[in-house]
């Protein structure tokens, strides 16, 4: 049991942190905090000076091979270095908004008696339109007021609707402070992704609480290419289903060829949307990049059997409804983006439309795969197609 009161340990996994990590360190050391601060950096082979900068700033530095990094195990191993009974896990591109971030975060943990407290997020100044929409939408879904998460029984969790259940375990290691003694008793579960959600579920079921504190904030957003967003959504959908033991809806009736045909139609619809607004899109090239993960012999079969480039097989009513729903979702998300950020350049809107499409396609693919896995009816072709998209996170 940790007994060193008054201080706080901060653990940050890093890899090629760049300028934003430098900003993160600057704000950490600018904190108006009376107690001692221990900074622990676990670097996965950076070559841009990230590790050296952390060491220069006085951090305890541990270097690991890039392939050794694991969301849960790496964080758990860092616990052996922690000196204080309060520990913050955060990411390299989370930058505290104010100099009172640390004092307010530690006060929230102490006053609430929660096992963990996680913060609000706002986008970085240089956030792309999609990155801004993503961060703003998450913040709006979580709400503007502090919220205590708790669960009474596993049965009560299972009774919640999917979105309610997801929000109820929505702990976020972008920036969260933990009671170290609780974390030592129950380390992060050995999952490849969403270790924070998996931990939250276990802890809540043991009777602990978790606090969302939006009045304490960090800047955090990702300017990522469409293919990264696509893959991230697949991984997120898959691991959330595995952790929560449920899917948003059972899509196991979708065959791989039907699913890819739907995705192709959705790409065409997004391309048409861009044409209507006189945007120049590369969305069809993006879809071809997705198909390249499929072995060539399978792609030939795909073309011959489902004719993605010309004529599709007849669709069931359910498949048609899914296609229409995805197209509607893209239009609504893009419409929201246009309303929120009305003065951007056309090139920015075009990029955002591609990224929104990548988000929607990645999620439907991940949810379909998770559904098939849960029903035990995954085909060899589907499994082989998905394999590259589930590696890394």
One Martini backbone bead per residue (centre of mass of N, CA, C, O) as a GRO file, in nm:
protein
  393
    1UNK     BB    1   0.095   0.036   0.022
    2UNK     BB    2   0.046   0.365  -0.025
    3UNK     BB    3   0.177   0.666   0.187
    4UNK     BB    4   0.248   0.917  -0.003
    5UNK     BB    5   0.144   1.210   0.073
    6UNK     BB    6   0.085   1.503  -0.154
    7UNK     BB    7   0.153   1.349  -0.402
    8UNK     BB    8   0.222   1.291  -0.764
    9UNK     BB    9   0.185   1.069  -1.032
   10UNK     BB   10   0.306   1.059  -1.382
   11UNK     BB   11   0.197   0.873  -1.669
   12UNK     BB   12   0.374   0.845  -1.998
   13UNK     BB   13   0.330   0.731  -2.299
   14UNK     BB   14   0.571   0.713  -2.576
   15UNK     BB   15   0.582   0.828  -2.939
   16UNK     BB   16   0.672   1.069  -3.111
   17UNK     BB   17   0.573   1.352  -2.966
   18UNK     BB   18   0.690   1.620  -3.013
   19UNK     BB   19   0.562   1.933  -2.961
   20UNK     BB   20   0.318   1.846  -2.781
   21UNK     BB   21   0.492   1.718  -2.556
   22UNK     BB   22   0.635   1.977  -2.479
   23UNK     BB   23   0.372   2.117  -2.387
   24UNK     BB   24   0.299   1.916  -2.171
   25UNK     BB   25   0.551   1.958  -1.991
   26UNK     BB   26   0.525   2.260  -1.949
   27UNK     BB   27   0.245   2.240  -1.795
   28UNK     BB   28   0.330   2.054  -1.567
   29UNK     BB   29   0.569   2.258  -1.462
   30UNK     BB   30   0.338   2.505  -1.424
   31UNK     BB   31   0.214   2.413  -1.171
   32UNK     BB   32  -0.001   2.500  -0.893
   33UNK     BB   33   0.173   2.293  -0.678
   34UNK     BB   34   0.277   2.187  -0.358
   35UNK     BB   35   0.356   1.917  -0.432
   36UNK     BB   36   0.501   1.650  -0.546
   37UNK     BB   37   0.639   1.546  -0.874
   38UNK     BB   38   0.608   1.247  -1.065
   39UNK     BB   39   0.774   1.150  -1.366
   40UNK     BB   40   0.669   0.899  -1.608
   41UNK     BB   41   0.840   0.752  -1.893
   42UNK     BB   42   0.729   0.544  -2.168
   43UNK     BB   43   0.937   0.449  -2.432
   44UNK     BB   44   0.892   0.324  -2.791
   45UNK     BB   45   1.140   0.436  -2.980
   46UNK     BB   46   1.221   0.716  -3.020
   47UNK     BB   47   1.372   0.963  -3.279
   48UNK     BB   48   1.281   1.285  -3.182
   49UNK     BB   49   1.361   1.337  -2.857
   50UNK     BB   50   1.155   1.253  -2.639
   51UNK     BB   51   1.325   1.103  -2.425
   52UNK     BB   52   1.538   1.325  -2.378
   53UNK     BB   53   1.342   1.542  -2.281
   54UNK     BB   54   1.232   1.393  -2.036
   55UNK     BB   55   1.505   1.359  -1.892
   56UNK     BB   56   1.578   1.662  -1.881
   57UNK     BB   57   1.304   1.720  -1.702
   58UNK     BB   58   1.316   1.461  -1.478
   59UNK     BB   59   1.234   1.196  -1.572
   60UNK     BB   60   1.140   0.876  -1.553
   61UNK     BB   61   1.304   0.647  -1.771
   62UNK     BB   62   1.163   0.408  -2.005
   63UNK     BB   63   1.271   0.169  -2.238
   64UNK     BB   64   1.103   0.030  -2.522
   65UNK     BB   65   0.987  -0.161  -2.747
   66UNK     BB   66   0.748  -0.114  -2.973
   67UNK     BB   67   0.641  -0.424  -2.959
   68UNK     BB   68   0.598  -0.407  -2.631
   69UNK     BB   69   0.360  -0.247  -2.643
   70UNK     BB   70   0.083  -0.213  -2.402
   71UNK     BB   71  -0.187  -0.077  -2.273
   72UNK     BB   72  -0.182  -0.249  -2.004
   73UNK     BB   73   0.103  -0.367  -1.932
   74UNK     BB   74   0.264  -0.101  -1.938
   75UNK     BB   75   0.105   0.037  -1.710
   76UNK     BB   76   0.147  -0.180  -1.493
   77UNK     BB   77   0.460  -0.164  -1.485
   78UNK     BB   78   0.467   0.139  -1.389
   79UNK     BB   79   0.371   0.097  -1.090
   80UNK     BB   80   0.661   0.026  -0.969
   81UNK     BB   81   0.744   0.353  -0.990
   82UNK     BB   82   0.541   0.453  -0.799
   83UNK     BB   83   0.526   0.682  -0.507
   84UNK     BB   84   0.220   0.747  -0.498
   85UNK     BB   85  -0.139   0.750  -0.413
   86UNK     BB   86  -0.136   0.920  -0.687
   87UNK     BB   87  -0.230   0.858  -1.035
   88UNK     BB   88  -0.149   0.961  -1.363
   89UNK     BB   89  -0.299   0.900  -1.675
   90UNK     BB   90  -0.152   0.988  -1.991
   91UNK     BB   91  -0.101   1.148  -2.291
   92UNK     BB   92   0.124   1.312  -2.505
   93UNK     BB   93  -0.140   1.501  -2.634
   94UNK     BB   94  -0.198   1.610  -2.343
   95UNK     BB   95  -0.293   1.946  -2.244
   96UNK     BB   96  -0.306   2.147  -2.006
   97UNK     BB   97  -0.501   2.437  -1.959
   98UNK     BB   98  -0.403   2.484  -1.660
   99UNK     BB   99  -0.231   2.558  -1.351
  100UNK     BB  100  -0.486   2.394  -1.189
  101UNK     BB  101  -0.519   2.101  -1.285
  102UNK     BB  102  -0.382   1.932  -1.055
  103UNK     BB  103  -0.530   2.038  -0.803
  104UNK     BB  104  -0.822   1.975  -0.909
  105UNK     BB  105  -0.780   1.671  -0.955
  106UNK     BB  106  -0.698   1.586  -0.667
  107UNK     BB  107  -0.948   1.703  -0.528
  108UNK     BB  108  -1.157   1.527  -0.673
  109UNK     BB  109  -1.057   1.259  -0.557
  110UNK     BB  110  -1.078   1.323  -0.254
  111UNK     BB  111  -1.378   1.432  -0.236
  112UNK     BB  112  -1.523   1.177  -0.381
  113UNK     BB  113  -1.387   0.879  -0.338
  114UNK     BB  114  -1.285   0.777  -0.592
  115UNK     BB  115  -1.100   0.567  -0.798
  116UNK     BB  116  -1.163   0.781  -1.036
  117UNK     BB  117  -1.066   1.061  -1.258
  118UNK     BB  118  -1.193   1.236  -1.539
  119UNK     BB  119  -1.160   1.453  -1.806
  120UNK     BB  120  -1.185   1.702  -2.005
  121UNK     BB  121  -1.212   1.810  -2.360
  122UNK     BB  122  -1.019   1.989  -2.604
  123UNK     BB  123  -0.909   2.114  -2.879
  124UNK     BB  124  -0.673   2.191  -3.066
  125UNK     BB  125  -0.587   2.458  -3.255
  126UNK     BB  126  -0.491   2.249  -3.508
  127UNK     BB  127  -0.748   2.118  -3.563
  128UNK     BB  128  -0.930   1.949  -3.747
  129UNK     BB  129  -1.249   1.915  -3.827
  130UNK     BB  130  -1.278   1.621  -3.737
  131UNK     BB  131  -1.125   1.643  -3.467
  132UNK     BB  132  -1.317   1.854  -3.351
  133UNK     BB  133  -1.578   1.690  -3.372
  134UNK     BB  134  -1.492   1.451  -3.198
  135UNK     BB  135  -1.432   1.603  -2.932
  136UNK     BB  136  -1.699   1.762  -2.908
  137UNK     BB  137  -1.891   1.514  -2.912
  138UNK     BB  138  -1.786   1.374  -2.660
  139UNK     BB  139  -1.838   1.607  -2.463
  140UNK     BB  140  -2.147   1.624  -2.513
  141UNK     BB  141  -2.213   1.330  -2.426
  142UNK     BB  142  -2.100   1.373  -2.126
  143UNK     BB  143  -2.112   1.668  -2.048
  144UNK     BB  144  -2.101   1.968  -1.821
  145UNK     BB  145  -2.124   1.778  -1.572
  146UNK     BB  146  -2.069   1.613  -1.314
  147UNK     BB  147  -2.015   1.244  -1.293
  148UNK     BB  148  -2.130   0.950  -1.145
  149UNK     BB  149  -2.012   0.623  -1.151
  150UNK     BB  150  -2.229   0.328  -1.122
  151UNK     BB  151  -2.281  -0.009  -0.982
  152UNK     BB  152  -2.456  -0.288  -0.857
  153UNK     BB  153  -2.497  -0.497  -1.102
  154UNK     BB  154  -2.460  -0.691  -1.372
  155UNK     BB  155  -2.761  -0.690  -1.448
  156UNK     BB  156  -2.782  -0.378  -1.473
  157UNK     BB  157  -2.583  -0.355  -1.707
  158UNK     BB  158  -2.733  -0.550  -1.906
  159UNK     BB  159  -3.001  -0.362  -1.906
  160UNK     BB  160  -2.863  -0.168  -2.064
  161UNK     BB  161  -2.815   0.017  -2.304
  162UNK     BB  162  -2.552   0.047  -2.497
  163UNK     BB  163  -2.495   0.355  -2.460
  164UNK     BB  164  -2.524   0.354  -2.153
  165UNK     BB  165  -2.303   0.147  -2.094
  166UNK     BB  166  -2.071   0.296  -2.229
  167UNK     BB  167  -2.090   0.560  -2.056
  168UNK     BB  168  -2.061   0.416  -1.770
  169UNK     BB  169  -1.746   0.318  -1.871
  170UNK     BB  170  -1.603   0.616  -1.964
  171UNK     BB  171  -1.317   0.593  -1.912
  172UNK     BB  172  -1.008   0.812  -1.963
  173UNK     BB  173  -0.655   0.796  -2.050
  174UNK     BB  174  -0.593   1.074  -2.145
  175UNK     BB  175  -0.712   1.172  -1.843
  176UNK     BB  176  -0.635   1.018  -1.524
  177UNK     BB  177  -0.709   0.966  -1.180
  178UNK     BB  178  -0.577   0.748  -0.920
  179UNK     BB  179  -0.613   0.513  -0.686
  180UNK     BB  180  -0.346   0.325  -0.616
  181UNK     BB  181  -0.463   0.100  -0.432
  182UNK     BB  182  -0.677   0.005  -0.635
  183UNK     BB  183  -0.478  -0.053  -0.870
  184UNK     BB  184  -0.315  -0.274  -0.719
  185UNK     BB  185  -0.561  -0.465  -0.673
  186UNK     BB  186  -0.665  -0.359  -0.983
  187UNK     BB  187  -0.549  -0.392  -1.261
  188UNK     BB  188  -0.528  -0.386  -1.576
  189UNK     BB  189  -0.661  -0.551  -1.806
  190UNK     BB  190  -0.570  -0.796  -2.059
  191UNK     BB  191  -0.599  -0.577  -2.306
  192UNK     BB  192  -0.543  -0.430  -2.630
  193UNK     BB  193  -0.797  -0.240  -2.561
  194UNK     BB  194  -0.959  -0.042  -2.347
  195UNK     BB  195  -0.847  -0.050  -2.043
  196UNK     BB  196  -1.032   0.159  -1.905
  197UNK     BB  197  -1.307   0.021  -1.948
  198UNK     BB  198  -1.237  -0.253  -1.822
  199UNK     BB  199  -1.172  -0.139  -1.541
  200UNK     BB  200  -1.435   0.006  -1.480
  201UNK     BB  201  -1.619  -0.242  -1.474
  202UNK     BB  202  -1.478  -0.393  -1.241
  203UNK     BB  203  -1.494  -0.163  -1.028
  204UNK     BB  204  -1.799  -0.108  -1.026
  205UNK     BB  205  -1.872  -0.411  -0.946
  206UNK     BB  206  -1.713  -0.353  -0.655
  207UNK     BB  207  -1.838  -0.046  -0.564
  208UNK     BB  208  -1.717   0.170  -0.708
  209UNK     BB  209  -1.622   0.493  -0.826
  210UNK     BB  210  -1.661   0.736  -1.098
  211UNK     BB  211  -1.537   1.054  -1.219
  212UNK     BB  212  -1.663   1.320  -1.405
  213UNK     BB  213  -1.451   1.624  -1.484
  214UNK     BB  214  -1.510   1.900  -1.690
  215UNK     BB  215  -1.357   2.136  -1.515
  216UNK     BB  216  -1.126   1.956  -1.612
  217UNK     BB  217  -0.868   2.015  -1.863
  218UNK     BB  218  -0.770   1.906  -2.194
  219UNK     BB  219  -0.584   1.897  -2.472
  220UNK     BB  220  -0.742   1.694  -2.742
  221UNK     BB  221  -0.628   1.565  -3.060
  222UNK     BB  222  -0.653   1.416  -3.403
  223UNK     BB  223  -0.454   1.421  -3.699
  224UNK     BB  224  -0.587   1.192  -3.921
  225UNK     BB  225  -0.611   0.963  -4.142
  226UNK     BB  226  -0.853   0.773  -4.280
  227UNK     BB  227  -0.724   0.489  -4.231
  228UNK     BB  228  -0.694   0.524  -3.927
  229UNK     BB  229  -0.992   0.571  -3.857
  230UNK     BB  230  -1.094   0.305  -3.965
  231UNK     BB  231  -0.925   0.119  -3.780
  232UNK     BB  232  -1.008   0.238  -3.505
  233UNK     BB  233  -1.311   0.160  -3.530
  234UNK     BB  234  -1.275  -0.140  -3.543
  235UNK     BB  235  -1.127  -0.181  -3.273
  236UNK     BB  236  -1.336  -0.046  -3.093
  237UNK     BB  237  -1.580  -0.226  -3.161
  238UNK     BB  238  -1.452  -0.497  -3.082
  239UNK     BB  239  -1.359  -0.433  -2.780
  240UNK     BB  240  -1.627  -0.336  -2.669
  241UNK     BB  241  -1.776  -0.602  -2.718
  242UNK     BB  242  -1.588  -0.776  -2.541
  243UNK     BB  243  -1.615  -0.619  -2.272
  244UNK     BB  244  -1.949  -0.594  -2.277
  245UNK     BB  245  -2.093  -0.842  -2.409
  246UNK     BB  246  -2.178  -0.668  -2.674
  247UNK     BB  247  -2.387  -0.521  -2.922
  248UNK     BB  248  -2.559  -0.285  -3.075
  249UNK     BB  249  -2.603  -0.495  -3.321
  250UNK     BB  250  -2.703  -0.767  -3.505
  251UNK     BB  251  -2.477  -0.845  -3.802
  252UNK     BB  252  -2.441  -1.162  -3.877
  253UNK     BB  253  -2.608  -1.164  -4.159
  254UNK     BB  254  -2.361  -1.048  -4.286
  255UNK     BB  255  -2.184  -1.073  -4.552
  256UNK     BB  256  -1.898  -0.983  -4.695
  257UNK     BB  257  -2.007  -0.899  -4.974
  258UNK     BB  258  -2.240  -0.730  -4.873
  259UNK     BB  259  -2.068  -0.535  -4.706
  260UNK     BB  260  -1.888  -0.430  -4.940
  261UNK     BB  261  -2.121  -0.329  -5.111
  262UNK     BB  262  -2.221  -0.122  -4.910
  263UNK     BB  263  -1.956   0.036  -4.889
  264UNK     BB  264  -1.948   0.116  -5.186
  265UNK     BB  265  -2.213   0.278  -5.186
  266UNK     BB  266  -2.126   0.481  -4.968
  267UNK     BB  267  -1.891   0.596  -5.126
  268UNK     BB  268  -2.061   0.697  -5.363
  269UNK     BB  269  -2.235   0.889  -5.191
  270UNK     BB  270  -2.000   1.066  -5.090
  271UNK     BB  271  -1.902   1.148  -5.369
  272UNK     BB  272  -2.168   1.287  -5.451
  273UNK     BB  273  -2.167   1.492  -5.224
  274UNK     BB  274  -1.909   1.631  -5.321
  275UNK     BB  275  -2.014   1.713  -5.600
  276UNK     BB  276  -2.247   1.896  -5.498
  277UNK     BB  277  -2.006   2.079  -5.339
  278UNK     BB  278  -1.737   2.087  -5.502
  279UNK     BB  279  -1.555   1.845  -5.428
  280UNK     BB  280  -1.236   1.686  -5.392
  281UNK     BB  281  -1.214   1.336  -5.390
  282UNK     BB  282  -1.049   1.015  -5.246
  283UNK     BB  283  -1.254   0.784  -5.158
  284UNK     BB  284  -1.206   0.556  -5.370
  285UNK     BB  285  -0.910   0.509  -5.298
  286UNK     BB  286  -0.966   0.426  -5.010
  287UNK     BB  287  -1.130   0.168  -5.080
  288UNK     BB  288  -0.899   0.030  -5.236
  289UNK     BB  289  -0.715   0.011  -4.988
  290UNK     BB  290  -0.891  -0.183  -4.835
  291UNK     BB  291  -0.889  -0.419  -5.050
  292UNK     BB  292  -0.572  -0.475  -5.036
  293UNK     BB  293  -0.596  -0.664  -4.777
  294UNK     BB  294  -0.684  -0.853  -4.988
  295UNK     BB  295  -0.630  -1.106  -5.154
  296UNK     BB  296  -0.620  -1.135  -5.489
  297UNK     BB  297  -0.798  -1.389  -5.521
  298UNK     BB  298  -1.038  -1.261  -5.360
  299UNK     BB  299  -1.080  -1.011  -5.539
  300UNK     BB  300  -1.165  -1.168  -5.785
  301UNK     BB  301  -1.410  -1.301  -5.655
  302UNK     BB  302  -1.549  -1.041  -5.575
  303UNK     BB  303  -1.591  -0.938  -5.863
  304UNK     BB  304  -1.743  -1.189  -5.975
  305UNK     BB  305  -1.969  -1.226  -5.743
  306UNK     BB  306  -2.046  -0.893  -5.682
  307UNK     BB  307  -1.975  -0.658  -5.870
  308UNK     BB  308  -1.875  -0.371  -5.749
  309UNK     BB  309  -1.827  -0.197  -6.024
  310UNK     BB  310  -2.146  -0.253  -6.114
  311UNK     BB  311  -2.317  -0.523  -6.011
  312UNK     BB  312  -2.534  -0.632  -5.778
  313UNK     BB  313  -2.665  -0.814  -5.573
  314UNK     BB  314  -2.930  -0.888  -5.431
  315UNK     BB  315  -3.106  -0.738  -5.171
  316UNK     BB  316  -3.202  -0.716  -4.876
  317UNK     BB  317  -3.382  -0.522  -4.677
  318UNK     BB  318  -3.171  -0.498  -4.447
  319UNK     BB  319  -2.932  -0.409  -4.625
  320UNK     BB  320  -3.066  -0.157  -4.743
  321UNK     BB  321  -3.110  -0.015  -4.469
  322UNK     BB  322  -2.814   0.008  -4.391
  323UNK     BB  323  -2.721   0.180  -4.625
  324UNK     BB  324  -2.914   0.418  -4.572
  325UNK     BB  325  -2.818   0.476  -4.282
  326UNK     BB  326  -2.523   0.546  -4.346
  327UNK     BB  327  -2.579   0.778  -4.538
  328UNK     BB  328  -2.734   0.947  -4.330
  329UNK     BB  329  -2.509   0.970  -4.120
  330UNK     BB  330  -2.312   1.126  -4.296
  331UNK     BB  331  -2.493   1.368  -4.353
  332UNK     BB  332  -2.534   1.450  -4.055
  333UNK     BB  333  -2.237   1.487  -3.974
  334UNK     BB  334  -2.170   1.692  -4.196
  335UNK     BB  335  -2.388   1.896  -4.125
  336UNK     BB  336  -2.278   1.955  -3.843
  337UNK     BB  337  -2.003   2.059  -3.936
  338UNK     BB  338  -2.105   2.299  -4.106
  339UNK     BB  339  -2.245   2.442  -3.865
  340UNK     BB  340  -2.001   2.467  -3.667
  341UNK     BB  341  -1.788   2.514  -3.935
  342UNK     BB  342  -1.848   2.768  -4.175
  343UNK     BB  343  -1.525   2.889  -4.257
  344UNK     BB  344  -1.400   2.687  -4.438
  345UNK     BB  345  -1.235   2.512  -4.657
  346UNK     BB  346  -1.286   2.290  -4.905
  347UNK     BB  347  -1.051   2.100  -4.831
  348UNK     BB  348  -1.151   2.054  -4.540
  349UNK     BB  349  -1.427   1.933  -4.609
  350UNK     BB  350  -1.326   1.698  -4.779
  351UNK     BB  351  -1.162   1.561  -4.557
  352UNK     BB  352  -1.398   1.527  -4.354
  353UNK     BB  353  -1.578   1.347  -4.532
  354UNK     BB  354  -1.381   1.113  -4.551
  355UNK     BB  355  -1.355   1.067  -4.239
  356UNK     BB  356  -1.649   1.008  -4.181
  357UNK     BB  357  -1.666   0.764  -4.369
  358UNK     BB  358  -1.446   0.601  -4.224
  359UNK     BB  359  -1.589   0.581  -3.957
  360UNK     BB  360  -1.849   0.433  -4.052
  361UNK     BB  361  -1.710   0.189  -4.189
  362UNK     BB  362  -1.544   0.086  -3.948
  363UNK     BB  363  -1.781   0.034  -3.756
  364UNK     BB  364  -1.948  -0.168  -3.931
  365UNK     BB  365  -1.720  -0.373  -3.955
  366UNK     BB  366  -1.665  -0.420  -3.651
  367UNK     BB  367  -1.962  -0.501  -3.573
  368UNK     BB  368  -1.986  -0.741  -3.763
  369UNK     BB  369  -1.750  -0.903  -3.657
  370UNK     BB  370  -1.846  -0.919  -3.363
  371UNK     BB  371  -2.111  -1.063  -3.427
  372UNK     BB  372  -1.990  -1.318  -3.557
  373UNK     BB  373  -1.819  -1.402  -3.317
  374UNK     BB  374  -2.057  -1.435  -3.114
  375UNK     BB  375  -2.207  -1.652  -3.319
  376UNK     BB  376  -1.989  -1.839  -3.471
  377UNK     BB  377  -1.993  -1.721  -3.812
  378UNK     BB  378  -1.704  -1.707  -3.923
  379UNK     BB  379  -1.531  -1.668  -4.198
  380UNK     BB  380  -1.234  -1.709  -4.352
  381UNK     BB  381  -1.249  -1.453  -4.524
  382UNK     BB  382  -1.320  -1.255  -4.302
  383UNK     BB  383  -1.082  -1.313  -4.118
  384UNK     BB  384  -0.862  -1.238  -4.327
  385UNK     BB  385  -0.957  -0.947  -4.379
  386UNK     BB  386  -0.935  -0.848  -4.067
  387UNK     BB  387  -0.650  -0.895  -3.952
  388UNK     BB  388  -0.495  -0.620  -4.027
  389UNK     BB  389  -0.710  -0.431  -3.858
  390UNK     BB  390  -0.631  -0.573  -3.556
  391UNK     BB  391  -0.346  -0.455  -3.568
  392UNK     BB  392  -0.315  -0.258  -3.350
  393UNK     BB  393  -0.376   0.098  -3.184
   0.00000   0.00000   0.00000
